[in-house]
Amino acid sequence: MTLLDVRGLTVTAADGRTLVDDLSFTVASGERLGLIGESGSGKSLTTLAVLGLLPDGMTATGGIDLAGTRIVGATEKTLTSVRGRDAAVVFQEPLTALDPLMRVGRQIAEPLRRHTGLRGPGLRDAVRDALAQVRLPEPERIARAFPHEISGGQRQRVALAMALACAPRLLIADEPTTALDVSVQAEMLDLLDTLVREREMAVLFVSHDLAVVARVTDRALVMKDGRAVEEGPVHTLIRSPREEYTEALVASARRLQSALDLRSAR
Ligand SMILES: Nc1ncnc2c1ncn2[C@@H]1O[C@H](COP(=O)(O)OP(=O)(O)OP(=O)(O)O)[C@@H](O)[C@H]1O
C-alpha cells in the first residue's frame, strides 16, 4: 500500500527561484527510501514539504498524499494531526527538536501522553521505556537532564525516541548522523535500522552519503538541482549507475571508503 505519494512537487522560493522541480516518488508502507544528492539539491525542502513545514514565503505545488491526507493546501489543523502520528522527523541537529529549557523526560512525555493517553506513574514508566529502547544507559538520569547536560549522540537518541513515541507510519530522517562522530554515527545508524525494522516502519532517509543510504534503505532517489536524476534499488545504483551524476556519487563514495581503509590499515 502506498503511504506517501509525491506527484510533480515543485517548491518555489519567494523570489521565484524553483528549488524543487517536478519531483515524483512514492514510499510504500514499511518501505525505506533514500533521498541522495549533494548539498543544495533540494532534499531537505522535499522532506519539509511532506510535513507541511516549508519556510515562510516558499510555496509548494503538485500533490503530496500522506496516509490518505492531502498535504499541499491543507490547513494547519490537519497538518498538526498528521505530524507525529503519520510522519515524524529526526533532523541533523537534535537541538532543533529539543527545548533547551525543558528536562528530556518531559519532552518525551508530551508526545507519549498525546499518543497513548497515559498519565502519572504509567507515563513515567513509558518515558523510561522510550529512552531505554533507544539504548540510552541510565534512562532515569537522562530523563532528569536538560539537553545541554548530555552528549550530542545521546541528544540524537532522545530526538529519535521522541519521533518514535507516537509510532508514526513514516519516519523521516534528515542527515540524522552527519553531525555525530564517525564511531557514534555507525551505532546510531544500526539503532535506527533495528528500530524501524522491528516496527515495520516506512523511512524516508535523506543523506549526501551513499554509503549511509545503502546501510538503511532498499531503494534510493538521486537528486540534483531540485530534480530527480535516477531512482532504483540502492545496490543497482551502486553497481550499475545509469546516469553520470550517480556514477560520480558512487566514485566519490568509493574514494572516501578506500581512503578510510588505507587509514585504518596503517
Ligand atoms: N529558507 C530558504 N530560503 C531560500 N532558499 C533556500 C532556503 N532553504 C533552502 N534554500 C535553497 O533551496 C535549495 C535546496 O535546499 P535544500 O536544503 O533542500 O538542499 P539539500 O539537498 O537538503 O542540501 P543540504 O544537505 O545542504 O541541506 C538550495 O539551493 C538552497 O540554497
XYZ file of N, CA and C and ligand atoms in Angstrom:
829
model
N 0.839 -1.201 0.000
C 0.000 0.000 0.000
C 0.875 1.254 0.000
N 0.504 2.225 -0.815
C 1.289 3.466 -0.863
C 0.998 4.305 0.369
N 2.052 4.686 1.067
C 1.886 5.512 2.262
C 2.108 6.985 1.923
N 3.150 7.224 1.139
C 3.460 8.597 0.730
C 3.505 8.646 -0.790
N 2.741 9.573 -1.344
C 2.687 9.711 -2.798
C 2.973 11.165 -3.149
N 4.132 11.395 -3.732
C 4.520 12.762 -4.113
C 4.466 12.838 -5.647
N 3.659 13.765 -6.147
C 3.488 13.856 -7.601
C 3.734 15.270 -8.102
N 4.745 15.417 -8.912
C 5.021 16.718 -9.531
C 5.236 17.823 -8.506
N 5.921 17.487 -7.410
C 6.158 18.504 -6.372
C 7.137 19.569 -6.895
N 6.696 20.809 -6.795
C 7.553 21.934 -7.172
C 7.551 22.915 -6.012
N 8.760 23.278 -5.567
C 8.872 24.249 -4.474
C 9.515 25.502 -5.032
N 8.853 26.621 -4.801
C 9.325 27.891 -5.353
C 9.663 28.848 -4.223
N 10.816 29.521 -4.342
C 11.233 30.492 -3.323
C 10.453 31.792 -3.507
N 10.529 32.642 -2.477
C 9.821 33.926 -2.531
C 10.244 34.747 -3.757
N 11.516 34.629 -4.153
C 11.996 35.407 -5.312
C 11.719 34.707 -6.646
N 10.952 33.626 -6.612
C 10.540 32.972 -7.853
C 11.448 31.835 -8.299
N 12.609 31.634 -7.604
C 13.500 30.527 -7.998
C 12.818 29.186 -7.750
N 13.028 28.241 -8.670
C 12.489 26.894 -8.479
C 13.529 26.074 -7.726
N 13.182 25.612 -6.522
C 14.160 24.909 -5.684
C 13.974 23.393 -5.755
N 12.734 22.960 -5.931
C 12.438 21.547 -6.212
C 11.563 21.557 -7.452
N 11.949 20.726 -8.429
C 11.344 20.869 -9.742
C 10.642 19.589 -10.200
N 9.338 19.564 -10.095
C 8.539 18.490 -10.674
C 8.992 17.097 -10.208
N 9.063 16.945 -8.909
C 9.586 15.710 -8.323
C 8.444 14.737 -8.011
N 8.607 13.492 -8.396
C 7.594 12.473 -8.090
C 8.263 11.224 -7.512
N 7.688 10.696 -6.461
C 8.147 9.411 -5.926
C 7.085 8.886 -4.963
N 7.195 7.609 -4.627
C 6.271 7.033 -3.638
C 7.069 6.254 -2.596
N 6.477 6.121 -1.416
C 7.031 5.240 -0.385
C 5.881 4.345 0.059
N 6.077 3.035 -0.045
C 5.027 2.104 0.390
C 5.139 1.892 1.905
N 4.083 1.401 2.512
C 4.118 1.084 3.949
C 5.293 0.155 4.219
N 6.072 0.489 5.216
C 7.194 -0.366 5.598
C 8.413 -0.285 4.692
N 8.335 0.529 3.641
C 9.471 0.624 2.723
C 10.466 1.687 3.177
N 11.736 1.510 2.813
C 12.752 2.502 3.183
C 13.344 3.107 1.920
N 13.078 4.395 1.728
C 13.577 5.093 0.536
C 14.624 6.116 0.937
N 15.720 6.148 0.198
C 16.755 7.153 0.449
C 16.638 8.287 -0.546
N 16.848 9.511 -0.073
C 16.961 10.661 -0.978
C 18.413 11.065 -0.915
N 19.079 10.988 -2.055
C 20.506 11.271 -2.027
C 20.868 12.333 -3.057
N 21.856 13.146 -2.714
C 22.303 14.192 -3.642
C 23.196 15.124 -2.867
N 23.948 15.950 -3.618
C 24.864 16.840 -2.909
C 24.099 17.970 -2.237
N 24.814 18.735 -1.430
C 24.220 19.840 -0.693
C 23.520 20.804 -1.660
N 22.323 21.218 -1.310
C 21.586 22.165 -2.138
C 20.747 21.515 -3.223
N 20.691 20.171 -3.253
C 19.941 19.509 -4.328
C 18.432 19.481 -4.063
N 18.016 19.923 -2.870
C 16.580 20.021 -2.604
C 16.020 18.927 -1.720
N 16.906 18.129 -1.134
C 16.452 17.000 -0.309
C 15.661 17.478 0.909
N 16.258 18.421 1.651
C 15.602 18.875 2.881
C 14.276 19.565 2.584
N 14.253 20.382 1.538
C 12.995 21.072 1.230
C 11.907 20.056 0.883
N 12.301 18.968 0.242
C 11.323 17.925 -0.096
C 10.715 17.336 1.180
N 11.571 17.048 2.167
C 11.034 16.456 3.410
C 10.196 17.478 4.168
N 10.622 18.742 4.148
C 9.830 19.762 4.847
C 8.458 19.904 4.181
N 8.440 19.819 2.840
C 7.162 19.930 2.126
C 6.228 18.779 2.517
N 6.800 17.582 2.727
C 5.977 16.412 3.088
C 5.271 16.646 4.431
N 5.932 17.391 5.322
C 5.339 17.659 6.633
C 4.599 18.990 6.675
N 4.533 19.680 5.535
C 3.891 20.996 5.504
C 4.661 22.009 6.326
N 5.991 21.898 6.320
C 6.819 22.754 7.176
C 7.755 23.664 6.370
N 7.414 23.968 5.131
C 8.295 24.824 4.324
C 8.428 26.199 4.981
N 9.611 26.820 4.868
C 9.776 28.151 5.459
C 8.792 29.157 4.837
N 8.487 30.196 5.615
C 7.576 31.239 5.134
C 8.058 31.785 3.793
N 7.129 32.049 2.928
C 7.481 32.647 1.640
C 7.654 31.602 0.544
N 7.953 30.368 0.921
C 8.095 29.316 -0.110
C 6.735 28.709 -0.392
N 6.536 28.328 -1.643
C 5.259 27.686 -1.946
C 5.495 26.319 -2.589
N 4.587 25.415 -2.283
C 4.653 24.076 -2.882
C 3.454 23.923 -3.807
N 3.694 23.364 -4.994
C 2.581 22.975 -5.857
C 2.785 21.512 -6.239
N 1.733 20.913 -6.764
C 1.784 19.484 -7.070
C 1.016 18.747 -5.994
N 1.181 17.444 -5.934
C 0.398 16.671 -4.963
C 1.283 15.936 -3.977
N 0.912 15.998 -2.709
C 1.546 15.137 -1.701
C 0.419 14.502 -0.902
N 0.307 13.183 -0.972
C -0.660 12.471 -0.134
C 0.117 11.644 0.870
N -0.183 11.856 2.153
C 0.474 11.102 3.206
C -0.603 10.367 3.990
N -0.571 9.052 3.936
C -1.560 8.212 4.619
C -2.979 8.729 4.368
N -3.235 9.082 3.112
C -4.585 9.492 2.730
C -4.909 10.960 2.974
N -3.962 11.726 3.533
C -4.225 13.157 3.747
C -3.491 13.969 2.674
N -4.225 14.935 2.095
C -3.580 15.827 1.131
C -2.813 16.889 1.886
N -1.506 16.937 1.677
C -0.673 17.862 2.456
C -0.633 19.251 1.812
N -0.431 19.277 0.494
C -0.355 20.593 -0.169
C -1.727 21.250 -0.070
N -1.766 22.426 0.529
C -3.030 23.151 0.664
C -3.805 22.801 1.930
N -3.268 21.889 2.770
C -4.003 21.502 3.989
C -3.961 22.623 5.025
N -4.953 22.633 5.906
C -4.967 23.637 6.980
C -3.942 23.242 8.041
N -3.576 24.211 8.876
C -2.610 23.949 9.942
C -3.138 22.863 10.884
N -4.454 22.874 11.087
C -5.063 21.890 11.992
C -4.862 20.464 11.450
N -5.103 20.306 10.143
C -4.897 18.991 9.526
C -3.433 18.586 9.629
N -2.539 19.555 9.338
C -1.112 19.245 9.361
C -0.661 18.831 10.758
N -1.200 19.507 11.782
C -0.828 19.169 13.153
C -1.245 17.743 13.488
N -2.392 17.321 12.982
C -2.843 15.966 13.313
C -2.022 14.903 12.581
N -1.455 15.284 11.434
C -0.654 14.335 10.656
C 0.744 14.169 11.253
N 1.318 15.311 11.708
C 2.693 15.281 12.220
C 2.744 14.468 13.504
N 3.734 13.609 13.585
C 3.861 12.767 14.779
C 3.123 11.460 14.579
N 1.870 11.526 14.162
C 1.064 10.306 14.030
C 1.367 9.566 12.721
N 1.309 10.301 11.606
C 1.571 9.650 10.320
C 3.045 9.737 9.940
N 3.647 10.879 10.236
C 5.071 11.038 9.915
C 5.754 11.835 11.003
N 6.919 11.370 11.419
C 7.706 12.120 12.394
C 9.114 12.259 11.846
N 9.833 13.260 12.334
C 11.115 13.573 11.714
C 12.241 13.641 12.737
N 13.400 13.205 12.315
C 14.637 13.403 13.090
C 15.556 14.233 12.208
N 15.971 15.404 12.710
C 16.842 16.279 11.917
C 18.306 16.029 12.250
N 19.162 16.623 11.407
C 20.607 16.503 11.600
C 21.022 16.992 12.983
N 20.497 18.148 13.376
C 20.898 18.743 14.640
C 19.764 18.555 15.652
N 19.936 17.642 16.612
C 18.837 17.347 17.527
C 18.387 18.554 18.342
N 19.286 19.544 18.491
C 18.876 20.697 19.293
C 17.710 21.446 18.659
N 17.524 21.279 17.340
C 16.381 21.946 16.706
C 15.066 21.325 17.197
N 15.123 20.042 17.594
C 13.885 19.378 18.023
C 13.673 19.504 19.528
N 14.763 19.787 20.261
C 14.663 19.772 21.720
C 14.571 21.184 22.291
N 13.766 21.330 23.316
C 13.642 22.605 24.013
C 14.769 22.674 25.049
N 15.662 23.690 24.944
C 16.821 23.709 25.851
C 16.443 23.904 27.315
N 15.230 24.418 27.559
C 14.857 24.755 28.932
C 13.991 23.687 29.598
N 13.777 22.581 28.882
C 12.889 21.555 29.437
C 13.661 20.257 29.642
N 13.439 19.608 30.764
C 14.120 18.330 31.002
C 13.690 17.337 29.923
N 14.666 16.457 29.576
C 14.457 15.499 28.483
C 13.195 14.654 28.706
N 13.001 14.200 29.930
C 11.859 13.332 30.225
C 10.531 13.996 29.892
N 10.423 15.271 30.224
C 9.162 15.967 29.953
C 8.909 16.110 28.461
N 10.009 16.282 27.711
C 9.859 16.460 26.263
C 9.381 15.174 25.602
N 9.796 14.039 26.165
C 9.350 12.762 25.595
C 7.939 12.445 26.089
N 7.653 12.890 27.313
C 6.335 12.611 27.891
C 5.217 13.249 27.059
N 5.516 14.432 26.517
C 4.481 15.198 25.808
C 3.866 14.408 24.632
N 4.688 13.993 23.637
C 4.081 13.207 22.546
C 3.520 11.865 23.019
N 4.179 11.256 24.028
C 3.689 9.961 24.524
C 2.291 10.101 25.130
N 2.113 11.178 25.886
C 0.814 11.404 26.529
C -0.270 11.590 25.471
N 0.092 12.384 24.436
C -0.891 12.628 23.379
C -1.238 11.336 22.654
N -0.214 10.512 22.439
C -0.435 9.312 21.643
C -1.116 8.197 22.428
N -0.732 8.044 23.711
C -1.214 6.880 24.467
C -2.277 7.239 25.500
N -2.380 8.533 25.844
C -3.330 8.933 26.889
C -2.842 8.609 28.292
N -1.611 8.101 28.406
C -1.087 7.740 29.744
C -0.874 8.987 30.608
N -0.941 8.778 31.910
C -0.717 9.864 32.880
C 0.075 9.293 34.060
N 0.570 10.173 34.930
C 1.181 9.769 36.205
C 2.272 8.720 36.084
N 2.252 7.727 36.990
C 3.333 6.726 37.004
C 3.418 5.935 35.694
N 2.277 5.671 35.070
C 2.260 4.924 33.801
C 3.039 5.685 32.737
N 2.844 7.003 32.725
C 3.535 7.841 31.744
C 5.039 7.865 32.049
N 5.350 7.932 33.354
C 6.771 7.944 33.746
C 7.460 6.653 33.287
N 6.787 5.532 33.470
C 7.367 4.255 33.024
C 7.545 4.245 31.510
N 6.553 4.799 30.794
C 6.619 4.798 29.331
C 7.788 5.662 28.850
N 8.050 6.781 29.551
C 9.185 7.647 29.184
C 10.491 6.869 29.385
N 10.587 6.163 30.528
C 11.804 5.394 30.805
C 11.982 4.307 29.736
N 10.893 3.648 29.358
C 10.988 2.612 28.325
C 11.421 3.204 26.986
N 10.865 4.401 26.660
C 11.199 5.037 25.373
C 12.690 5.348 25.326
N 13.252 5.766 26.453
C 14.684 6.089 26.498
C 15.530 4.813 26.470
N 15.029 3.771 27.131
C 15.772 2.514 27.144
C 15.777 1.880 25.750
N 14.661 2.043 25.043
C 14.514 1.486 23.702
C 15.571 2.013 22.722
N 15.942 3.299 22.881
C 16.975 3.859 22.006
C 18.358 3.634 22.637
N 18.423 2.599 23.505
C 19.679 2.145 24.114
C 20.407 3.255 24.856
N 19.641 4.081 25.572
C 20.290 5.075 26.417
C 20.518 4.449 27.783
N 21.766 4.454 28.243
C 22.022 3.886 29.560
C 21.449 4.833 30.613
N 21.137 4.338 31.756
C 20.604 5.151 32.859
C 19.457 6.058 32.405
N 18.398 5.470 31.890
C 17.294 6.295 31.380
C 16.718 7.261 32.426
N 16.781 6.863 33.700
C 16.224 7.742 34.750
C 17.029 9.045 34.830
N 18.363 8.883 34.733
C 19.222 10.062 34.838
C 19.025 10.970 33.607
N 18.974 10.330 32.429
C 18.808 11.101 31.188
C 17.472 11.848 31.225
N 16.435 11.205 31.749
C 15.112 11.841 31.792
C 15.141 13.113 32.627
N 15.995 13.130 33.645
C 16.054 14.311 34.520
C 16.985 15.396 33.984
N 17.774 15.055 32.940
C 18.778 16.003 32.442
C 18.154 17.032 31.491
N 18.835 18.174 31.379
C 18.487 19.146 30.334
C 19.319 18.777 29.101
N 18.836 19.155 27.901
C 19.565 18.744 26.692
C 21.065 19.062 26.710
N 21.477 20.216 27.276
C 22.912 20.551 27.233
C 23.732 19.689 28.191
N 23.058 18.932 29.056
C 23.795 18.113 30.023
C 24.130 16.711 29.491
N 23.688 16.421 28.272
C 24.000 15.095 27.706
C 24.781 15.283 26.403
N 25.401 14.209 25.905
C 26.266 14.343 24.721
C 25.431 14.473 23.446
N 26.106 14.860 22.352
C 25.427 15.006 21.055
C 24.780 13.701 20.605
N 25.506 12.593 20.804
C 24.966 11.289 20.412
C 23.737 10.927 21.239
N 23.788 11.264 22.529
C 22.631 10.981 23.403
C 21.447 11.858 23.020
N 21.743 13.121 22.664
C 20.646 14.016 22.248
C 19.967 13.470 20.997
N 20.789 12.931 20.070
C 20.180 12.419 18.833
C 19.318 11.191 19.149
N 19.718 10.401 20.130
C 18.882 9.261 20.542
C 17.581 9.733 21.181
N 17.677 10.812 21.958
C 16.468 11.375 22.574
C 15.522 11.869 21.465
N 16.099 12.536 20.454
C 15.263 13.026 19.347
C 14.590 11.853 18.631
N 15.331 10.739 18.490
C 14.761 9.548 17.849
C 13.642 8.968 18.726
N 13.865 8.941 20.038
C 12.833 8.434 20.957
C 11.566 9.283 20.844
N 11.755 10.607 20.713
C 10.582 11.481 20.574
C 9.843 11.207 19.270
N 10.610 11.025 18.196
C 9.983 10.771 16.892
C 9.228 9.438 16.915
N 9.784 8.445 17.627
C 9.151 7.122 17.640
C 7.991 7.027 18.633
N 7.923 8.013 19.547
C 6.944 7.932 20.646
C 5.505 7.790 20.158
N 5.198 8.420 19.044
C 3.816 8.351 18.549
C 3.625 7.202 17.559
N 4.617 6.326 17.442
C 4.548 5.211 16.498
C 4.107 5.687 15.116
N 4.879 6.614 14.504
C 4.487 7.119 13.182
C 4.590 6.017 12.125
N 3.832 6.160 11.064
C 3.924 5.157 9.999
C 5.128 5.416 9.112
N 5.549 6.700 9.095
C 6.714 7.077 8.290
C 7.681 7.847 9.168
N 8.929 7.409 9.198
C 9.962 8.163 9.899
C 10.791 8.889 8.845
N 10.882 10.210 8.989
C 11.726 10.982 8.082
C 13.015 11.289 8.831
N 14.135 10.888 8.274
C 15.416 11.125 8.935
C 16.262 11.958 7.985
N 16.544 13.197 8.385
C 17.284 14.105 7.502
C 18.715 14.244 8.002
N 19.628 13.567 7.350
C 21.048 13.548 7.750
C 21.170 13.312 9.266
N 20.532 12.271 9.801
C 20.472 12.147 11.260
C 21.809 11.840 11.906
N 22.807 11.459 11.111
C 24.078 11.095 11.747
C 25.216 12.019 11.329
N 24.927 12.989 10.448
C 26.004 13.805 9.884
C 26.768 14.599 10.942
N 26.042 15.070 11.984
C 26.706 15.907 12.982
C 27.443 15.090 14.047
N 27.376 13.758 13.946
C 27.954 12.922 15.007
C 29.364 12.439 14.643
N 30.140 12.082 15.658
C 31.458 11.477 15.412
C 31.264 10.180 14.643
N 32.287 9.808 13.862
C 32.144 8.635 12.995
C 31.752 7.374 13.776
N 32.364 7.147 14.950
C 32.061 5.914 15.693
C 30.614 5.947 16.203
N 30.154 7.114 16.621
C 28.782 7.251 17.130
C 27.794 7.131 15.960
N 28.219 7.626 14.783
C 27.377 7.547 13.575
C 26.953 6.122 13.272
N 27.935 5.209 13.306
C 27.647 3.816 12.955
C 26.653 3.213 13.947
N 26.848 3.513 15.228
C 25.929 2.989 16.250
C 24.516 3.517 16.034
N 24.425 4.808 15.727
C 23.124 5.447 15.541
C 22.403 4.851 14.322
N 23.183 4.594 13.261
C 22.577 4.006 12.056
C 22.060 2.610 12.337
N 22.854 1.823 13.069
C 22.426 0.462 13.405
C 21.160 0.497 14.246
N 21.130 1.420 15.196
C 19.969 1.542 16.080
C 18.721 1.895 15.269
N 18.867 2.923 14.424
C 17.729 3.362 13.616
C 17.227 2.209 12.736
N 18.181 1.531 12.126
C 17.857 0.413 11.247
C 17.079 -0.669 12.015
N 17.588 -1.026 13.198
C 16.934 -2.070 14.000
C 15.523 -1.642 14.406
N 15.405 -0.403 14.910
C 14.107 0.031 15.428
C 13.046 0.124 14.333
N 13.420 0.633 13.153
C 12.393 0.737 12.105
C 12.017 -0.640 11.552
N 12.991 -1.539 11.511
C 12.675 -2.893 11.031
C 11.746 -3.596 12.010
N 12.047 -3.491 13.302
C 11.193 -4.115 14.319
C 9.753 -3.628 14.194
N 9.617 -2.333 13.910
C 8.275 -1.726 13.871
C 7.650 -1.754 12.486
N 8.378 -2.281 11.515
C 7.922 -2.291 10.116
C 7.498 -0.898 9.686
N 8.307 0.076 10.077
C 8.009 1.474 9.808
C 8.610 1.869 8.458
N 7.916 2.710 7.723
C 8.492 3.229 6.479
C 9.476 4.342 6.831
N 10.491 4.507 5.975
C 11.506 5.531 6.245
C 11.804 6.316 4.980
N 11.903 7.618 5.147
C 12.430 8.474 4.081
C 13.732 9.014 4.645
N 14.836 8.528 4.101
C 16.139 8.799 4.708
C 16.944 9.713 3.796
N 17.279 10.887 4.293
C 17.984 11.888 3.483
C 19.459 11.901 3.836
N 20.303 11.820 2.827
C 21.731 11.934 3.092
C 22.482 12.293 1.819
N 23.649 12.938 1.995
C 24.513 13.182 0.835
C 25.467 11.995 0.691
N 25.398 11.061 1.631
C 26.381 9.991 1.714
C 25.773 8.652 1.269
N 26.244 8.193 0.117
C 25.687 6.969 -0.471
C 25.896 5.749 0.433
N 27.040 5.712 1.113
C 27.322 4.561 1.984
C 26.300 4.494 3.116
N 25.935 5.656 3.637
C 24.966 5.717 4.734
C 23.584 5.300 4.225
N 23.209 5.804 3.060
C 21.896 5.471 2.477
C 21.804 3.962 2.212
N 22.912 3.398 1.718
C 22.905 1.968 1.373
C 22.705 1.111 2.618
N 23.130 1.624 3.765
C 23.031 0.856 5.005
C 21.597 0.756 5.508
N 20.803 1.781 5.236
C 19.483 1.846 5.861
C 18.326 1.631 4.879
N 18.550 1.875 3.583
C 17.394 1.864 2.670
C 17.491 0.748 1.621
N 16.351 0.489 0.991
C 16.310 -0.534 -0.064
C 16.423 0.121 -1.437
N 15.863 1.322 -1.525
C 15.708 1.982 -2.818
C 16.150 3.419 -2.610
N 16.686 4.033 -3.654
C 17.095 5.433 -3.473
C 16.729 6.254 -4.694
N 16.509 7.530 -4.425
C 16.218 8.509 -5.474
C 17.366 9.500 -5.437
N 18.029 9.646 -6.586
C 19.166 10.569 -6.655
C 18.657 11.931 -7.125
N 18.997 12.975 -6.392
C 18.533 14.325 -6.744
C 19.699 15.236 -7.092
N 19.439 16.133 -8.031
C 20.430 17.153 -8.397
C 19.677 18.397 -8.821
N 20.061 19.521 -8.294
C 19.422 20.802 -8.643
C 17.899 20.728 -8.570
N 17.382 20.076 -7.540
C 15.936 20.039 -7.334
C 15.194 19.014 -8.182
N 15.932 18.277 -9.011
C 15.256 17.293 -9.876
C 15.713 15.879 -9.565
N 14.831 14.927 -9.941
C 15.201 13.517 -9.805
C 16.109 13.161 -10.976
N 17.249 12.537 -10.673
C 18.179 12.143 -11.724
C 17.972 10.665 -12.062
N 17.824 9.859 -11.039
C 17.757 8.417 -11.232
C 17.171 7.788 -9.973
N 16.487 6.679 -10.142
C 15.889 6.011 -8.994
C 16.013 4.506 -9.173
N 16.229 3.783 -8.096
C 16.278 2.324 -8.208
C 16.742 1.700 -6.917
N 16.830 0.352 -6.906
C 17.368 -0.331 -5.731
C 18.784 0.179 -5.455
N 19.106 0.419 -4.190
C 20.395 1.036 -3.859
C 21.559 0.253 -4.458
N 21.468 -1.082 -4.354
C 22.622 -1.857 -4.815
C 22.782 -1.801 -6.325
N 21.673 -1.660 -7.048
C 21.771 -1.499 -8.504
C 22.391 -0.143 -8.827
N 21.977 0.883 -8.080
C 22.541 2.221 -8.324
C 24.051 2.205 -8.121
N 24.485 1.459 -7.124
C 25.923 1.433 -6.826
C 26.671 0.589 -7.862
N 26.088 -0.567 -8.212
C 26.785 -1.465 -9.123
C 26.736 -0.986 -10.562
N 25.561 -0.508 -10.996
C 25.489 -0.072 -12.395
C 24.671 1.208 -12.533
N 25.262 2.328 -12.105
C 24.564 3.607 -12.237
C 24.341 3.945 -13.717
N 23.155 4.453 -14.021
C 22.871 4.796 -15.420
C 23.324 6.209 -15.753
N 23.210 7.093 -14.776
C 23.498 8.499 -15.041
C 24.891 8.870 -14.555
N 25.473 9.823 -15.287
C 26.825 10.272 -14.955
C 26.905 10.811 -13.515
N 25.872 11.516 -13.126
C 25.884 12.131 -11.792
C 25.916 11.050 -10.699
N 25.118 9.994 -10.895
C 25.100 8.889 -9.930
C 26.468 8.215 -9.903
N 27.043 8.049 -11.101
C 28.373 7.448 -11.216
C 29.390 8.247 -10.388
N 29.278 9.573 -10.489
C 30.211 10.434 -9.750
C 30.002 10.271 -8.241
N 28.740 10.137 -7.814
C 28.466 9.929 -6.378
C 29.081 8.617 -5.907
N 28.915 7.576 -6.731
C 29.448 6.258 -6.378
C 30.970 6.330 -6.315
N 31.572 6.993 -7.334
C 33.040 7.081 -7.376
C 33.561 7.827 -6.156
N 32.884 8.910 -5.759
C 33.426 9.663 -4.622
C 33.226 8.887 -3.325
N 32.124 8.128 -3.225
C 31.923 7.295 -2.032
C 33.032 6.231 -1.960
N 33.391 5.665 -3.132
C 34.453 4.641 -3.158
C 35.796 5.235 -2.765
N 36.056 6.461 -3.319
C 37.335 7.112 -2.982
C 37.440 7.320 -1.484
N 36.330 7.782 -0.899
C 36.325 8.042 0.538
C 36.544 6.734 1.300
N 35.834 5.687 0.836
C 35.942 4.389 1.501
C 37.379 3.889 1.457
N 38.021 4.014 0.249
C 39.367 3.450 0.186
C 40.337 4.313 0.982
N 40.062 5.630 1.071
C 40.923 6.467 1.914
C 40.794 6.030 3.368
N 39.564 5.721 3.778
C 39.346 5.280 5.162
C 40.014 3.922 5.397
N 39.891 3.019 4.386
C 40.520 1.706 4.516
C 42.027 1.851 4.677
N 42.596 2.762 3.843
C 44.036 2.965 3.921
C 44.434 3.453 5.300
N 43.617 4.390 5.812
C 43.947 4.945 7.134
C 43.861 3.880 8.216
N 42.796 3.053 8.119
C 42.652 2.069 9.196
C 43.688 0.951 9.066
N 44.261 0.779 7.847
C 45.260 -0.273 7.666
C 46.628 0.167 8.207
N 46.782 1.473 8.398
C 48.093 1.959 8.869
C 48.473 1.492 10.253
N 14.960 29.243 3.623
C 15.441 29.281 2.368
N 15.330 30.394 1.602
C 15.804 30.421 0.329
N 16.412 29.383 -0.273
C 16.545 28.257 0.413
C 16.077 28.117 1.772
N 16.330 26.867 2.198
C 16.958 26.250 1.170
N 17.080 27.071 0.100
C 17.686 26.742 -1.203
O 16.975 25.641 -1.739
C 17.865 24.729 -2.384
C 17.651 23.339 -1.842
O 17.980 23.322 -0.466
P 17.876 22.029 0.446
O 18.203 22.457 1.842
O 16.613 21.321 0.216
O 19.072 21.142 -0.110
P 19.660 19.814 0.465
O 19.822 18.902 -0.689
O 18.873 19.328 1.608
O 21.089 20.273 0.955
P 21.733 20.190 2.400
O 22.201 18.789 2.525
O 22.859 21.184 2.314
O 20.668 20.601 3.356
C 19.268 25.298 -2.186
O 19.619 25.984 -3.367
C 19.121 26.259 -1.043
O 20.025 27.327 -1.189
